[in-house]
Tab-separated table of C-alpha atoms (C1' of nucleotides) in Angstrom:
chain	number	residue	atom	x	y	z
A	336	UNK	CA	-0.804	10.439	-20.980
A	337	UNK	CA	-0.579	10.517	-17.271
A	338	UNK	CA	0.081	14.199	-16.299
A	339	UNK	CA	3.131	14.364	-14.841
A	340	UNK	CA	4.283	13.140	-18.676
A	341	UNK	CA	2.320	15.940	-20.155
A	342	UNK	CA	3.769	18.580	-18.223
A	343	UNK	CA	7.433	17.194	-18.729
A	344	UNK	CA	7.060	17.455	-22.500
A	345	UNK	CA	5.168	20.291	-23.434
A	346	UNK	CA	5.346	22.868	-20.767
A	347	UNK	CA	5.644	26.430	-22.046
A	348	UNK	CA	6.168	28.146	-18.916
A	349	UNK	CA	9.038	25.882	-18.226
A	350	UNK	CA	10.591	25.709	-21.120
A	351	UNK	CA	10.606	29.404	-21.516
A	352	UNK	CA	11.847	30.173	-17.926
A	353	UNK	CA	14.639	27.325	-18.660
A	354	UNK	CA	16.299	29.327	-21.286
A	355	UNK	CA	15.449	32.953	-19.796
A	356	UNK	CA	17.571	31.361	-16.872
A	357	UNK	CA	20.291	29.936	-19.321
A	358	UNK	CA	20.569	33.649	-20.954
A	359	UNK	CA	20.229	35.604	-18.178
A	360	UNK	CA	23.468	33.973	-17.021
A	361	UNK	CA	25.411	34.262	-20.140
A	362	UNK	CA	24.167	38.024	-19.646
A	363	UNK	CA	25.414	37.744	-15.947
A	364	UNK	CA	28.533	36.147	-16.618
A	365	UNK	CA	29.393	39.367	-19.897
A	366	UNK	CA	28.254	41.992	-17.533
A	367	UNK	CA	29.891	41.307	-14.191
A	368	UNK	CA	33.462	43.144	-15.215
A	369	UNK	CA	31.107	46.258	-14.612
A	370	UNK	CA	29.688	45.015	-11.491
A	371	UNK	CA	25.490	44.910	-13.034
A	372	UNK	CA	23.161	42.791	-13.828
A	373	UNK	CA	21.527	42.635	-16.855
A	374	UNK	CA	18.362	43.110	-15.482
A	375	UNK	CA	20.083	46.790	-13.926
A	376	UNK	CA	21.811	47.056	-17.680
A	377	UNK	CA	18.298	47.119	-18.975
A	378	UNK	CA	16.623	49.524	-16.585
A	379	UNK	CA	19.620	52.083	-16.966
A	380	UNK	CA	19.048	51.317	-20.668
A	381	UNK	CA	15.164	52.573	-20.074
A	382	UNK	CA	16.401	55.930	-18.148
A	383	UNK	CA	18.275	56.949	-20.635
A	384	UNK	CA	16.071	56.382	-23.549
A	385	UNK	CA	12.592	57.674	-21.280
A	386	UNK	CA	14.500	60.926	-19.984
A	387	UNK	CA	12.824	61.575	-16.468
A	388	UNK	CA	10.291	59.159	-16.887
A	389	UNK	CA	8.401	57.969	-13.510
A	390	UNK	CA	8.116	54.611	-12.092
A	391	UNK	CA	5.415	53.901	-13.879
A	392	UNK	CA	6.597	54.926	-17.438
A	393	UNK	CA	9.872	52.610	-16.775
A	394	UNK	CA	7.464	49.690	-15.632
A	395	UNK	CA	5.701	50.639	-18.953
A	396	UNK	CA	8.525	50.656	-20.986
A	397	UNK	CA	10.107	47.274	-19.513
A	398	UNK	CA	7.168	45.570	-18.936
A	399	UNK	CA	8.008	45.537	-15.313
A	400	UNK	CA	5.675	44.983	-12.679
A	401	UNK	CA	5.928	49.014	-10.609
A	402	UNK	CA	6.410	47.465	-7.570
A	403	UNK	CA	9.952	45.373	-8.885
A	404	UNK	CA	11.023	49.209	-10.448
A	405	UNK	CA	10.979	50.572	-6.997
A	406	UNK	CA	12.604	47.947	-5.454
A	407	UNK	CA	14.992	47.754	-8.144
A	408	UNK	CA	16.176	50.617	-8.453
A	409	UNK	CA	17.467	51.133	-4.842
A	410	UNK	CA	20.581	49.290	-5.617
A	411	UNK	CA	21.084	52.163	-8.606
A	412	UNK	CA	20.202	54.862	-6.387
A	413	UNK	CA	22.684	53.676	-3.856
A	414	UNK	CA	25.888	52.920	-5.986
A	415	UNK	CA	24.926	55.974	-7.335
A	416	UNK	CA	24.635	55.465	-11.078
A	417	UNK	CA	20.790	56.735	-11.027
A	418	UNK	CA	19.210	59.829	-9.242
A	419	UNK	CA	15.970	60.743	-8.010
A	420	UNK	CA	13.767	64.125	-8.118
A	421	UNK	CA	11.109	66.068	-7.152
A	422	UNK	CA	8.364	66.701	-9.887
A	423	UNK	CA	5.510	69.136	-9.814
A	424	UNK	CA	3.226	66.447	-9.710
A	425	UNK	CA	4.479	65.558	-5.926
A	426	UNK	CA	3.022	61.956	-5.846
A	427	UNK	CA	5.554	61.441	-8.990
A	428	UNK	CA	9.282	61.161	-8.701
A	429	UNK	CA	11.745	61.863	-12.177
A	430	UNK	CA	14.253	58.931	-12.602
A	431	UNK	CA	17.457	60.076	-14.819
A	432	UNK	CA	21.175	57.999	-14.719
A	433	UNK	CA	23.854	59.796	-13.671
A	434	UNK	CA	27.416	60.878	-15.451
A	435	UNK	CA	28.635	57.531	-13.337
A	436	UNK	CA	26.015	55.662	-14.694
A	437	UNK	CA	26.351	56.404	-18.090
A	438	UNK	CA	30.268	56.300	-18.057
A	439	UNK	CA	29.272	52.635	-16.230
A	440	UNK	CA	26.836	52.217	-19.137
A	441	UNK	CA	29.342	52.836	-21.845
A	442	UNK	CA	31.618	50.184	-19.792
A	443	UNK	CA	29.031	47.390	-20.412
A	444	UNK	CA	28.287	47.651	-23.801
A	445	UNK	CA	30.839	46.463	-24.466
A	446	UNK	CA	30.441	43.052	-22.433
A	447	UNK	CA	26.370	43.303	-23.654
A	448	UNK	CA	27.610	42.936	-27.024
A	449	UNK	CA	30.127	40.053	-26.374
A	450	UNK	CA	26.973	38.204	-24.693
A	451	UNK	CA	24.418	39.613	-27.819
A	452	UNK	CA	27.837	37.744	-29.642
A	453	UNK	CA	28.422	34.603	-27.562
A	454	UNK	CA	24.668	33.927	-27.490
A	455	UNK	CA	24.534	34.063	-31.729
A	456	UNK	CA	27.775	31.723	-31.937
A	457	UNK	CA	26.058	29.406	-29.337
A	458	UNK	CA	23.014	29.316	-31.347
A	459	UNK	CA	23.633	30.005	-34.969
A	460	UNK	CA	22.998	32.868	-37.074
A	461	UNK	CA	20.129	31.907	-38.242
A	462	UNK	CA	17.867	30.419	-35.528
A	463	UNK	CA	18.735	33.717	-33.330
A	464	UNK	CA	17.467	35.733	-35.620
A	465	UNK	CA	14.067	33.586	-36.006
A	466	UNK	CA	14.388	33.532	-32.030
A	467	UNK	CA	14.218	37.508	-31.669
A	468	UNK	CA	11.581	38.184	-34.286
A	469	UNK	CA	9.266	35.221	-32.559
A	470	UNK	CA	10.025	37.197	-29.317
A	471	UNK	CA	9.349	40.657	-30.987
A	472	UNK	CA	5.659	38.924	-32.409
A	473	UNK	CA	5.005	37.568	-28.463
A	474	UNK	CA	5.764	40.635	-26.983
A	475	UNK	CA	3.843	42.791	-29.366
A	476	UNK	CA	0.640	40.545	-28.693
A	477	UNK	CA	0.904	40.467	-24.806
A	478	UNK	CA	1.667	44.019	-25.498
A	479	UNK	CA	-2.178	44.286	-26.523
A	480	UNK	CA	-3.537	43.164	-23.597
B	68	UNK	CA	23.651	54.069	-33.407
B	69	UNK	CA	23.972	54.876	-29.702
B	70	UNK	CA	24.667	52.149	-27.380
B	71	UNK	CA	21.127	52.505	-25.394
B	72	UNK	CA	19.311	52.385	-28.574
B	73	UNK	CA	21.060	49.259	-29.730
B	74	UNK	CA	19.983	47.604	-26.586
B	75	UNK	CA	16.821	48.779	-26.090
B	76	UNK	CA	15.756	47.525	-29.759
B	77	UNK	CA	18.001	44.364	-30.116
B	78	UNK	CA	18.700	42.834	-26.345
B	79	UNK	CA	18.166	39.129	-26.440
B	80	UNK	CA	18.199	38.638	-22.768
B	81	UNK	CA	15.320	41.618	-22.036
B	82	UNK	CA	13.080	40.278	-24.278
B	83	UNK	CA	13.095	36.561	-23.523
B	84	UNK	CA	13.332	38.293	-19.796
B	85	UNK	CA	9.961	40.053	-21.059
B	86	UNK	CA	8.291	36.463	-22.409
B	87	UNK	CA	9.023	34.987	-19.484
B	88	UNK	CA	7.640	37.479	-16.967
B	89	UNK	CA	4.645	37.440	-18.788
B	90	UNK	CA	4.187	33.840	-19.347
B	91	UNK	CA	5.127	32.927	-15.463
B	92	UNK	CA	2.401	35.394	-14.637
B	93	UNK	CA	0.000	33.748	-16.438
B	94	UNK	CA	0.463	30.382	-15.005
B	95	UNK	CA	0.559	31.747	-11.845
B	96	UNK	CA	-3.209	33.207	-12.263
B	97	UNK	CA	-4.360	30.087	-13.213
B	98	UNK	CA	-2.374	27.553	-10.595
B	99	UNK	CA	-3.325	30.030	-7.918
B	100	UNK	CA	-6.163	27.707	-6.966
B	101	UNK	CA	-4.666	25.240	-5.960
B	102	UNK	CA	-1.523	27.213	-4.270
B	103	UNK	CA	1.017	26.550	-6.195
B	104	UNK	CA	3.258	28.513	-8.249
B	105	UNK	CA	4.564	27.336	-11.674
B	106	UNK	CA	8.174	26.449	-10.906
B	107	UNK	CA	6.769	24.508	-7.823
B	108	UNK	CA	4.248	22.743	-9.878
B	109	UNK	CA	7.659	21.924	-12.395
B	110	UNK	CA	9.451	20.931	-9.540
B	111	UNK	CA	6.997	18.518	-8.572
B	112	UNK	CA	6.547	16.991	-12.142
B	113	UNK	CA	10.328	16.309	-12.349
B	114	UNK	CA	10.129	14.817	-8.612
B	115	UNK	CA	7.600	12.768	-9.813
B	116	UNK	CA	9.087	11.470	-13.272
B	117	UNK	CA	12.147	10.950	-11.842
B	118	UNK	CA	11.343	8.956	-8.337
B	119	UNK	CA	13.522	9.328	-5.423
B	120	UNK	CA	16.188	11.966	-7.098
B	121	UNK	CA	18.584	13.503	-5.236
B	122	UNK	CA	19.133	17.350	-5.207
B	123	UNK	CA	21.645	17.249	-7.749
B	124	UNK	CA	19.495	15.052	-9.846
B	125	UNK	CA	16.602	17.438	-9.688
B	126	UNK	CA	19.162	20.519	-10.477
B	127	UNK	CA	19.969	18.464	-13.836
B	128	UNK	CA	16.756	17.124	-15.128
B	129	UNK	CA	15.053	21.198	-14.176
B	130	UNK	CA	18.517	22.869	-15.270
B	131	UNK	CA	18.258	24.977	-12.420
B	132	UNK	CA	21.140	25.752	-10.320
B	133	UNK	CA	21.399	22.977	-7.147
B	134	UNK	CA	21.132	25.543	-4.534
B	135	UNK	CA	18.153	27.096	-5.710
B	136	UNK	CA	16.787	23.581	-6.344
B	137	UNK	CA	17.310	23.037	-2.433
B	138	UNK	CA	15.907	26.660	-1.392
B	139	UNK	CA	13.126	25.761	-3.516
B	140	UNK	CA	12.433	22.403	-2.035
B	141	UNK	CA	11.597	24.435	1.525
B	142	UNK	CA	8.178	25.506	1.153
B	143	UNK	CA	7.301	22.237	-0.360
B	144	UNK	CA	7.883	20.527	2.288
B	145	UNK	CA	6.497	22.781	4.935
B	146	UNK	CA	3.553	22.327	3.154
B	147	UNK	CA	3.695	18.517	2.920
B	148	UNK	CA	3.653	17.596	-0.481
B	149	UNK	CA	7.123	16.321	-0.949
B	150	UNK	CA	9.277	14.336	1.829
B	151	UNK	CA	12.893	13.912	2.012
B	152	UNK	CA	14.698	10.283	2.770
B	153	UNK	CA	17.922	9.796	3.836
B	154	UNK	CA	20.408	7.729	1.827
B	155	UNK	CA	22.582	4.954	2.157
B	156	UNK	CA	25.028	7.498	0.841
B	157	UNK	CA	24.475	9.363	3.665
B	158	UNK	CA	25.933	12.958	1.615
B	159	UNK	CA	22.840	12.463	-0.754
B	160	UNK	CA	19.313	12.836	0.129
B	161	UNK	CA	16.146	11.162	-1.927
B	162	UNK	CA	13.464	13.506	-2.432
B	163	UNK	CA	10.232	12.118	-3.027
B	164	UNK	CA	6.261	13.234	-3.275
B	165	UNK	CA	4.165	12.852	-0.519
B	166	UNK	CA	0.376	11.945	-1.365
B	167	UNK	CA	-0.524	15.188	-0.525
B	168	UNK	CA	1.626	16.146	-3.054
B	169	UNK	CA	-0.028	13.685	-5.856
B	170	UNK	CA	-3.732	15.408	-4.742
B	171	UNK	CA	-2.653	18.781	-5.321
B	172	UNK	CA	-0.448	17.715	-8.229
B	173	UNK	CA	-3.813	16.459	-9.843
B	174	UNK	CA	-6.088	19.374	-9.170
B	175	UNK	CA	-3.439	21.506	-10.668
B	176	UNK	CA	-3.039	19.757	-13.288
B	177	UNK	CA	-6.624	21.253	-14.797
B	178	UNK	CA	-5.125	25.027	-13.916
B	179	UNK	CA	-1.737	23.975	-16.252
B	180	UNK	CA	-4.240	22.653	-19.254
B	181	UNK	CA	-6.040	25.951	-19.148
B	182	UNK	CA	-2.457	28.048	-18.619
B	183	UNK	CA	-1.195	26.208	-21.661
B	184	UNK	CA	-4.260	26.812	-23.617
B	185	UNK	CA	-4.987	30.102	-22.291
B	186	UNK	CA	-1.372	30.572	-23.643
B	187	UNK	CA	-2.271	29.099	-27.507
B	188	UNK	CA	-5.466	31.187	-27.729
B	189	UNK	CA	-3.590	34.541	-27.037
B	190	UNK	CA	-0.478	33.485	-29.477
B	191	UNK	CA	-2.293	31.704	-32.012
B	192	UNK	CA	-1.720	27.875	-32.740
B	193	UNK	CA	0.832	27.817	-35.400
B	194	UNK	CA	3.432	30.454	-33.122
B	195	UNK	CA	2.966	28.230	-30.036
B	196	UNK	CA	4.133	25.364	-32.463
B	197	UNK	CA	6.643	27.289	-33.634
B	198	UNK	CA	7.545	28.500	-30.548
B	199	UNK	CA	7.902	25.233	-28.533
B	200	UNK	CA	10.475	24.075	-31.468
B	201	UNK	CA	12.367	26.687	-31.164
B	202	UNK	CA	13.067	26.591	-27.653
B	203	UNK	CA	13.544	22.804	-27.683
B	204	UNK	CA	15.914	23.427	-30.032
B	205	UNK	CA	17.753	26.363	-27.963
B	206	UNK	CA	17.485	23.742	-24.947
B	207	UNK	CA	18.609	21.241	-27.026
B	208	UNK	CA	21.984	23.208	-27.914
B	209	UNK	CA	22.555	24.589	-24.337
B	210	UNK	CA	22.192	20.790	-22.706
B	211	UNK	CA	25.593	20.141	-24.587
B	212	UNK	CA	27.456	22.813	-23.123
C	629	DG	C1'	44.661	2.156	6.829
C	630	DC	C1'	45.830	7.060	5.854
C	631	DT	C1'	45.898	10.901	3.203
C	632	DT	C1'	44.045	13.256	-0.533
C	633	DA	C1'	40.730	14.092	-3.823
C	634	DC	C1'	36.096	14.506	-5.032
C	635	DA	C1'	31.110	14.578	-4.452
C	636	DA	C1'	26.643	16.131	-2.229
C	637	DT	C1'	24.769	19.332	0.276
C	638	DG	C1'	23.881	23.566	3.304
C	639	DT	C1'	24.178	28.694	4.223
C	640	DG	C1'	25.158	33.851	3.729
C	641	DT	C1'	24.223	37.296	0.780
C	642	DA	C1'	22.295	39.852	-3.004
C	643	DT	C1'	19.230	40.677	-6.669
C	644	DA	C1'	14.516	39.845	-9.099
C	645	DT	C1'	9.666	39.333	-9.002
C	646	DA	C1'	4.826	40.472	-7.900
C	647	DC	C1'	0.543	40.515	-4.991
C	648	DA	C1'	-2.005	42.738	-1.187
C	649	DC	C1'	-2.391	46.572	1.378
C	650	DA	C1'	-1.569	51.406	2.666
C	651	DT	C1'	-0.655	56.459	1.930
C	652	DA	C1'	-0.558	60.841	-0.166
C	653	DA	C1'	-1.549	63.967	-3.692
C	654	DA	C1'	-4.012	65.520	-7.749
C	655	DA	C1'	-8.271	65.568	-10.477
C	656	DA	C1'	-13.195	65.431	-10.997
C	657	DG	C1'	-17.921	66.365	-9.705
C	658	DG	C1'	-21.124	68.793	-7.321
D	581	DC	C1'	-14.828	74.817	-1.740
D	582	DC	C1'	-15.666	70.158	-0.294
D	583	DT	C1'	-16.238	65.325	-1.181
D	584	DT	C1'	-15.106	61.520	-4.034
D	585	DT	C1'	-12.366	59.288	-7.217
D	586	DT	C1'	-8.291	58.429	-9.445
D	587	DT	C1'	-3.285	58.347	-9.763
D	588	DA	C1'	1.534	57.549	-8.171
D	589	DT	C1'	4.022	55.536	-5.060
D	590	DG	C1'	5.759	52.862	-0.884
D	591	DT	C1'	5.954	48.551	2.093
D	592	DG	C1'	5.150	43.719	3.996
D	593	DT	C1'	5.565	39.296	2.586
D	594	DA	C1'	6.745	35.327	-0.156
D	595	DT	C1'	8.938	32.945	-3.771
D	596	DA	C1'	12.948	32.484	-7.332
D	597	DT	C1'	17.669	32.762	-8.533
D	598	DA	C1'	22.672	31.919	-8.177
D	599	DC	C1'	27.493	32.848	-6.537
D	600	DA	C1'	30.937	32.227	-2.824
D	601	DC	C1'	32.082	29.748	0.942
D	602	DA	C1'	31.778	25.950	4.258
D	603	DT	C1'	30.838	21.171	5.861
D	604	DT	C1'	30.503	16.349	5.643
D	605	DG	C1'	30.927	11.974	3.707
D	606	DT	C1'	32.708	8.775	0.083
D	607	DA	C1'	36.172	7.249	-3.143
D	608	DA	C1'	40.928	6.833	-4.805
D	609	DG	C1'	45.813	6.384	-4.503
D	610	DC	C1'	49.431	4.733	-2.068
DNA sequence: GCTTACAATGTGTATATACACATAAAAAGG
DNA sequence: CCTTTTTATGTGTATATACACATTGTAAGC
């Protein structure tokens, strides 16, 4: 098969980043009556579970390259929904949300759940849930590495 | 259970999110040697398949978004390996690959093999099977929308 | 033919992502 | 204590993504 052909047909990357797209903008779409991202939803998600964790924990936690925490975060830090401190350690800084950022938090769940929602009625019952455990089993062996 | 629990343990969108991160990262390792990332090396197979597609027609066939098609199209041809042709509607614009762009298409084309099998080795045959169906299938059922 | 509708594209702005490189502070080794 | 190594973070650069808004050209209705 010539490659162009091959590449069409069987590409993983593509396909995957096709419906991470497709999702991420049902996600968009839910979580815009709060003004975030879902990509922001699931950092301030990370603070509050972590507790003062450090740039690196979160990037741990999310999978997140360190360098896309930082930069992510500024947004956050600037509409005030996530605040920065000092730590003993002084090449460390403690990330923790804010009351505005969990009262903003509380906001979107609601709109996270209509998109958790949508996304099952789109797909079916049935193949989401084989969808999230096959996601749960790739994550927990790139997890590994 | 708490809302940040709930999302942390059951968000569809951060862990496809996660998959793909991880999965664009390592096709970019291996189509680094030829200079190309992996939604450029995508956007060249659909140029290629598709012969003298306009922007729109690119946007449909990737299902990417038109204007990030177009943004995307930049660096492509900076670099040479895809020209653009006007139309005889002259709103439209054909968007083709240069020979350039065949070359590199080629020598990249041994970086996606290993990607893709890289990819199999590290999930195991049968979940990369299983896998690829399901996200035809969750292509499948967004197309219609 | 003229006006109106629609279609194709471009641009401003904002977030998301990650590599390469740099800096500063703590820890380790002597 | 002083040097070396390691750790935590910041920044420059480049690509990727998509919405809102604007422009231009074609098609449709009359």
């Amino acid at each position: 098969m010539e490659a162009q052909y091959d590449v069409a047909k069987n590409c993983l990357f593509s396909k995957t980043r096709t419906v991470s797209r497709y999702i991420t903008n049902l996600y968009t779409d839910g979580l815009k009556e709060v003004g975030l991202t879902p990509v922001q939803y699931s950092m301030l998600t990370a603070i509050q579970v972590l507790e003062e964790a450090n740039i690196n924990g979160l990037a741990s936690a999310l999978k997140m390259d360190r360098t896309t925490i930082n930069r992510n975060l500024k947004p956050l830090v600037r509409d005030g929904l996530v605040f920065i401190n000092e730590s003993i350690d002084r090449r460390e800084r403690l990330i923790s949300i804010t009351k505005e950022g969990i009262e903003l938090y509380q906001k979107g769940y609601a709109s996270w759940q209509k998109a958790q929602s949508d996304f099952k009625d789109i797909l079916g019952e049935e193949k989401r849930d084989e969808m999230t455990k096959l996601l749960d089993e790739v994550i927990a062996v790139i997890g590994k590495k």
